[in-house]
Structures are given as structure tokens and as C-alpha cells.
Amino acid sequence: MKKKRFLSTLFLFISALSLATLVSCDKDTLCYVKVTVVDEANQNAPVKGAYVKIDNNGSSIYKEGETNDNGVYQTDFAAPAIFNVFVLDSAVWDTSYNKFMGYRTGEGNFKLKTGETVEVSVVLKDNIHYIN
């Protein structure tokens, strides 16, 4: 009788431990960021096609891409950290040379947390940097 009770208890304990292990494996360990770029010169309208670079203080850990039609760039990282975000967008189209003659920038920073999405808004400043 004692042996049956011990085996039943052992079986329940192992089952519970196995179930807990399976549940913990499903836990999301990535960190997510959603960067929205808006235009200060255009009533904070979303900016499509802006270049976005996210880095960990100049380290080799970074992601880069362009904003979508809604002015959003989304990505994920494998570990939480404090990140910088740099945004660059072309400005001042010169019809005589048929190319952009300047750019505008915006910056920010944020802290990522495991399993969470951090939303960051970056404002493109009205100040244009001209290319010579």
C-alpha cells in the first residue's frame, strides 16, 4: 500500500514538473521595439521611407531599415539593453541636378525589456543639413 502511494505521488510529482518545464519553454525571451518617425515640419505627420538605425551605444549589436507607409519600423532583439535610435530622411529635392541636396535627422533612446514591446517616437527636426 505504501509502495503504491509512493509511486502515485512520484508519478504526480514528475508529471507536474514536466508540465512546468513545457510551459516555461513557451515563454517569449525576445525584446521588441516599434519606432514611429514623425515630421516636425509637417504637423508631426508619419514619415514613409526614413532610414532608421538602432544600436547599443555603437557596439556591433544593431538593426537598421526603413519606415513603412505609417512611419513605423519594427524589429526585435535577443536581449534587453539600452539602445539609441538614429533617423535620417532625405530633404530638398533639386530639380536641376535631379537629386536630394540635404537631409534631416532625429534621435532618441530607449530601454528594452524581455517579452515586451517598447514604443518610441522620433521627431525629424525641421533643421536641414545641406550636402555640398
XYZ file of N, CA and C in Angstrom:
396
model
N 0.817 -1.187 0.000
C 0.000 0.000 0.000
C 0.867 1.260 0.000
N 1.908 1.246 0.887
C 2.799 2.388 0.940
C 3.552 2.550 -0.374
N 3.905 1.417 -0.977
C 4.649 1.464 -2.229
C 3.788 2.070 -3.344
N 2.495 1.698 -3.390
C 1.577 2.246 -4.380
C 1.408 3.750 -4.186
N 1.242 4.174 -2.947
C 1.075 5.593 -2.636
C 2.337 6.365 -3.026
N 3.502 5.798 -2.710
C 4.766 6.453 -3.061
C 4.903 6.583 -4.584
N 4.600 5.508 -5.324
C 4.701 5.547 -6.783
C 3.706 6.536 -7.379
N 2.503 6.579 -6.838
C 1.493 7.532 -7.324
C 1.951 8.960 -7.076
N 2.476 9.222 -5.907
C 2.965 10.555 -5.577
C 4.143 10.932 -6.454
N 5.052 9.987 -6.651
C 6.210 10.227 -7.510
C 5.767 10.514 -8.944
N 4.803 9.756 -9.439
C 4.289 9.962 -10.786
C 3.671 11.353 -10.923
N 2.869 11.756 -9.952
C 2.248 13.089 -9.982
C 3.308 14.188 -9.934
N 4.314 14.004 -9.114
C 5.388 14.997 -8.996
C 6.135 15.145 -10.317
N 6.494 14.027 -10.941
C 7.209 14.058 -12.229
C 6.324 14.663 -13.316
N 5.034 14.343 -13.316
C 4.104 14.915 -14.297
C 4.012 16.428 -14.141
N 3.883 16.890 -12.911
C 3.788 18.325 -12.654
C 5.077 19.035 -13.059
N 6.209 18.441 -12.766
C 7.497 19.017 -13.135
C 7.651 19.084 -14.659
N 7.244 18.036 -15.353
C 7.314 18.018 -16.815
C 6.413 19.089 -17.417
N 5.220 19.242 -16.888
C 4.289 20.250 -17.376
C 4.840 21.653 -17.140
N 5.413 21.899 -15.994
C 6.002 23.211 -15.692
C 7.154 23.518 -16.639
N 7.940 22.536 -16.976
C 9.060 22.721 -17.904
C 8.547 23.067 -19.290
N 7.511 22.385 -19.752
C 6.947 22.669 -21.068
C 6.361 24.064 -21.140
N 5.678 24.494 -20.110
C 5.074 25.820 -20.085
C 6.152 26.883 -20.087
N 7.209 26.697 -19.339
C 8.266 27.710 -19.283
C 9.030 27.808 -20.592
N 9.048 26.761 -21.408
C 9.729 26.810 -22.702
C 9.007 27.728 -23.679
N 7.718 27.934 -23.482
C 6.937 28.780 -24.371
C 7.099 30.263 -24.050
N 7.795 30.606 -23.023
C 7.953 31.999 -22.621
C 8.753 32.767 -23.671
N 8.249 33.947 -24.040
C 8.889 34.789 -25.048
C 10.121 35.445 -24.423
N 11.276 35.215 -25.025
C 12.518 35.776 -24.485
C 13.064 36.910 -25.341
N 12.359 37.283 -26.412
C 12.812 38.381 -27.255
C 12.341 39.718 -26.700
N 12.985 40.782 -27.154
C 12.615 42.150 -26.807
C 12.195 42.838 -28.104
N 11.115 43.602 -28.075
C 10.578 44.199 -29.286
C 10.584 45.725 -29.181
N 10.777 46.377 -30.346
C 10.709 47.833 -30.395
C 9.915 48.238 -31.630
N 9.111 49.264 -31.446
C 8.318 49.848 -32.534
C 8.665 51.331 -32.560
N 9.377 51.763 -33.619
C 9.803 53.158 -33.761
C 8.865 53.841 -34.748
N 8.245 54.934 -34.319
C 7.405 55.744 -35.191
C 8.127 57.052 -35.457
N 8.307 57.377 -36.741
C 9.004 58.601 -37.138
C 7.975 59.606 -37.628
N 8.011 60.808 -37.053
C 7.088 61.870 -37.446
C 7.875 63.103 -37.880
N 7.215 63.944 -38.671
C 7.843 65.117 -39.291
C 7.423 66.394 -38.563
N 8.371 67.028 -37.899
C 8.103 68.270 -37.175
C 7.623 69.367 -38.129
N 8.151 69.409 -39.348
C 7.817 70.455 -40.316
C 6.441 70.248 -40.946
N 5.857 69.063 -40.776
C 4.576 68.752 -41.405
C 3.569 68.281 -40.357
N 3.398 69.047 -39.296
C 2.424 68.783 -38.230
C 2.520 67.368 -37.667
N 3.734 66.886 -37.487
C 4.014 65.561 -36.925
C 3.358 64.419 -37.708
N 3.318 64.576 -39.031
C 2.794 63.515 -39.904
C 3.808 62.368 -39.955
N 3.345 61.116 -40.109
C 4.261 59.972 -40.228
C 5.158 60.121 -41.453
N 6.400 59.632 -41.350
C 7.374 59.742 -42.428
C 7.618 58.364 -43.030
N 7.243 58.202 -44.283
C 7.454 56.943 -45.017
C 8.870 56.942 -45.600
N 9.565 55.808 -45.510
C 10.864 55.634 -46.154
C 12.043 56.262 -45.433
N 11.882 56.637 -44.179
C 13.004 57.183 -43.413
C 13.939 56.043 -42.996
N 15.238 56.301 -43.022
C 16.249 55.325 -42.592
C 16.305 55.332 -41.063
N 16.245 54.148 -40.460
C 16.289 54.002 -39.000
C 17.432 53.067 -38.645
N 18.290 53.500 -37.721
C 19.345 52.627 -37.194
C 19.219 52.601 -35.674
N 19.169 51.393 -35.137
C 19.076 51.181 -33.693
C 20.345 50.459 -33.272
N 21.081 51.037 -32.307
C 22.303 50.372 -31.853
C 22.456 50.474 -30.342
N 23.336 49.626 -29.840
C 23.628 49.568 -28.414
C 24.922 50.345 -28.158
N 24.807 51.669 -28.130
C 25.933 52.570 -27.869
C 27.145 52.312 -28.757
N 26.900 52.163 -30.062
C 27.988 52.000 -31.012
C 28.584 50.600 -31.083
N 27.991 49.644 -30.384
C 28.533 48.281 -30.416
C 28.146 47.603 -31.735
N 28.528 46.352 -31.879
C 28.215 45.608 -33.095
C 26.778 45.080 -33.086
N 26.040 45.344 -32.017
C 24.643 44.931 -31.939
C 23.788 46.077 -32.469
N 23.218 45.880 -33.665
C 22.367 46.922 -34.238
C 21.407 46.326 -35.253
N 20.384 47.092 -35.570
C 19.439 46.757 -36.637
C 19.169 48.047 -37.393
N 18.866 47.916 -38.681
C 18.557 49.082 -39.478
C 17.535 48.721 -40.537
N 16.799 49.734 -40.984
C 15.787 49.520 -42.004
C 15.073 50.819 -42.317
N 13.938 50.706 -43.003
C 13.156 51.876 -43.389
C 11.769 51.817 -42.775
N 11.192 52.998 -42.575
C 9.828 53.065 -42.060
C 8.829 52.696 -43.152
N 7.704 52.131 -42.740
C 6.656 51.737 -43.682
C 5.743 52.933 -44.002
N 4.629 52.677 -44.661
C 3.690 53.740 -45.041
C 3.161 54.523 -43.841
N 3.139 53.892 -42.671
C 2.641 54.540 -41.449
C 3.757 55.198 -40.639
N 4.970 55.244 -41.201
C 6.092 55.849 -40.488
C 6.648 54.968 -39.385
N 6.438 53.651 -39.479
C 6.825 52.719 -38.416
C 7.900 51.746 -38.894
N 8.884 51.518 -38.028
C 9.891 50.468 -38.220
C 9.854 49.601 -36.967
N 9.652 48.285 -37.156
C 9.590 47.356 -36.035
C 10.671 46.307 -36.165
N 11.232 45.903 -35.028
C 12.228 44.839 -35.016
C 12.281 44.225 -33.624
N 13.155 43.225 -33.470
C 13.339 42.593 -32.163
C 14.827 42.389 -31.897
N 15.135 42.212 -30.633
C 16.499 41.927 -30.186
C 16.447 40.735 -29.248
N 17.559 40.021 -29.139
C 17.611 38.803 -28.332
C 17.749 39.067 -26.837
N 18.196 40.272 -26.460
C 18.432 40.535 -25.041
C 18.052 41.972 -24.693
N 17.627 42.196 -23.462
C 17.297 43.557 -23.044
C 18.558 44.405 -22.919
N 18.424 45.683 -23.225
C 19.544 46.622 -23.124
C 19.012 48.028 -23.362
N 19.893 48.992 -23.217
C 19.558 50.375 -23.548
C 20.076 50.635 -24.963
N 19.206 51.138 -25.825
C 19.538 51.353 -27.223
C 19.359 52.814 -27.615
N 20.117 53.217 -28.631
C 19.964 54.522 -29.263
C 19.275 54.301 -30.598
N 18.493 55.275 -31.023
C 17.880 55.216 -32.339
C 18.229 56.502 -33.086
N 18.665 56.334 -34.328
C 19.027 57.462 -35.190
C 18.186 57.364 -36.454
N 17.593 58.488 -36.861
C 16.739 58.524 -38.050
C 17.277 59.569 -39.010
N 17.258 59.225 -40.289
C 17.731 60.120 -41.343
C 16.712 60.090 -42.479
N 16.372 61.270 -42.998
C 15.437 61.342 -44.117
C 15.912 62.383 -45.115
N 15.785 62.063 -46.395
C 16.185 62.977 -47.462
C 15.291 64.213 -47.462
N 15.864 65.332 -47.869
C 15.108 66.580 -47.963
C 15.685 67.424 -49.089
N 14.964 68.399 -49.514
C 15.386 69.378 -50.510
C 15.733 68.728 -51.850
N 14.717 68.430 -52.623
C 14.905 67.875 -53.960
C 15.324 68.987 -54.903
N 16.454 68.813 -55.568
C 16.962 69.802 -56.526
C 16.631 69.315 -57.931
N 15.697 70.014 -58.597
C 15.248 69.590 -59.928
C 16.325 69.757 -60.986
N 17.244 70.716 -60.818
C 18.284 70.908 -61.830
C 19.303 69.769 -61.811
N 19.576 69.204 -60.636
C 20.506 68.075 -60.535
C 19.774 66.734 -60.438
N 18.463 66.807 -60.251
C 17.626 65.616 -60.135
C 18.073 64.698 -58.994
N 18.357 65.306 -57.836
C 18.751 64.526 -56.657
C 18.475 65.335 -55.392
N 18.537 64.627 -54.241
C 18.360 65.294 -52.958
C 19.635 66.037 -52.588
N 19.469 67.246 -52.073
C 20.620 68.085 -51.726
C 20.782 68.259 -50.210
N 19.992 67.562 -49.438
C 20.096 67.693 -47.984
C 19.369 66.573 -47.268
N 19.458 66.589 -45.952
C 18.797 65.571 -45.137
C 18.428 66.162 -43.781
N 17.494 65.494 -43.121
C 17.086 65.854 -41.764
C 17.280 64.643 -40.863
N 17.468 64.894 -39.595
C 17.730 63.800 -38.656
C 16.846 63.898 -37.416
N 16.790 62.813 -36.690
C 16.128 62.741 -35.399
C 16.801 61.661 -34.576
N 16.730 61.767 -33.255
C 17.386 60.796 -32.370
C 16.529 60.507 -31.149
N 16.841 59.398 -30.508
C 16.184 59.035 -29.263
C 16.901 57.871 -28.622
N 16.408 57.432 -27.474
C 16.935 56.230 -26.831
C 15.820 55.572 -26.046
N 16.024 54.317 -25.714
C 15.001 53.549 -25.020
C 15.635 52.334 -24.366
N 14.904 51.736 -23.449
C 15.361 50.531 -22.751
C 14.412 49.389 -23.091
N 14.969 48.302 -23.604
C 14.171 47.128 -23.938
C 14.057 46.195 -22.746
N 12.887 45.541 -22.641
C 12.641 44.563 -21.594
C 12.208 43.256 -22.245
N 12.605 42.152 -21.681
C 12.311 40.831 -22.215
C 10.811 40.610 -22.333
N 10.389 40.161 -23.525
C 8.995 39.817 -23.750
C 8.060 40.997 -23.901
N 8.581 42.207 -23.930
C 7.743 43.399 -24.032
C 8.054 44.174 -25.305
N 7.070 44.950 -25.770
C 7.256 45.847 -26.905
C 7.358 47.270 -26.385
N 8.445 47.926 -26.724
C 8.646 49.326 -26.360
C 8.318 50.171 -27.585
N 7.486 51.196 -27.391
C 7.136 52.094 -28.485
C 7.883 53.401 -28.309
N 8.559 53.825 -29.389
C 9.381 55.031 -29.361
C 8.943 55.937 -30.501
N 8.817 57.217 -30.218
C 8.509 58.192 -31.255
C 9.736 59.070 -31.461
N 10.160 59.208 -32.718
C 11.308 60.045 -33.055
C 10.817 61.154 -33.980
N 11.160 62.378 -33.640
C 10.744 63.532 -34.421
C 11.882 63.960 -35.340
N 11.576 64.017 -36.658
C 12.541 64.570 -37.603
C 12.523 66.079 -37.426
N 13.655 66.635 -37.098
C 13.757 68.080 -36.861
C 13.620 68.847 -38.173
N 13.128 70.065 -38.071
C 12.936 70.925 -39.225
C 14.263 71.383 -39.823
N 15.330 71.305 -39.031
C 16.664 71.753 -39.455
C 17.219 70.858 -40.554
N 17.557 71.425 -41.710
C 18.080 70.664 -42.844
C 19.610 70.781 -42.873
N 20.268 69.638 -43.041
C 21.722 69.588 -43.213
C 21.983 69.501 -44.718
N 22.611 70.545 -45.281
C 22.839 70.576 -46.731
C 24.108 69.835 -47.106
N 24.043 69.165 -48.259
C 25.194 68.446 -48.807
C 25.854 69.357 -49.844
N 27.129 69.541 -49.729
C 27.853 70.416 -50.675
C 28.178 69.693 -51.951
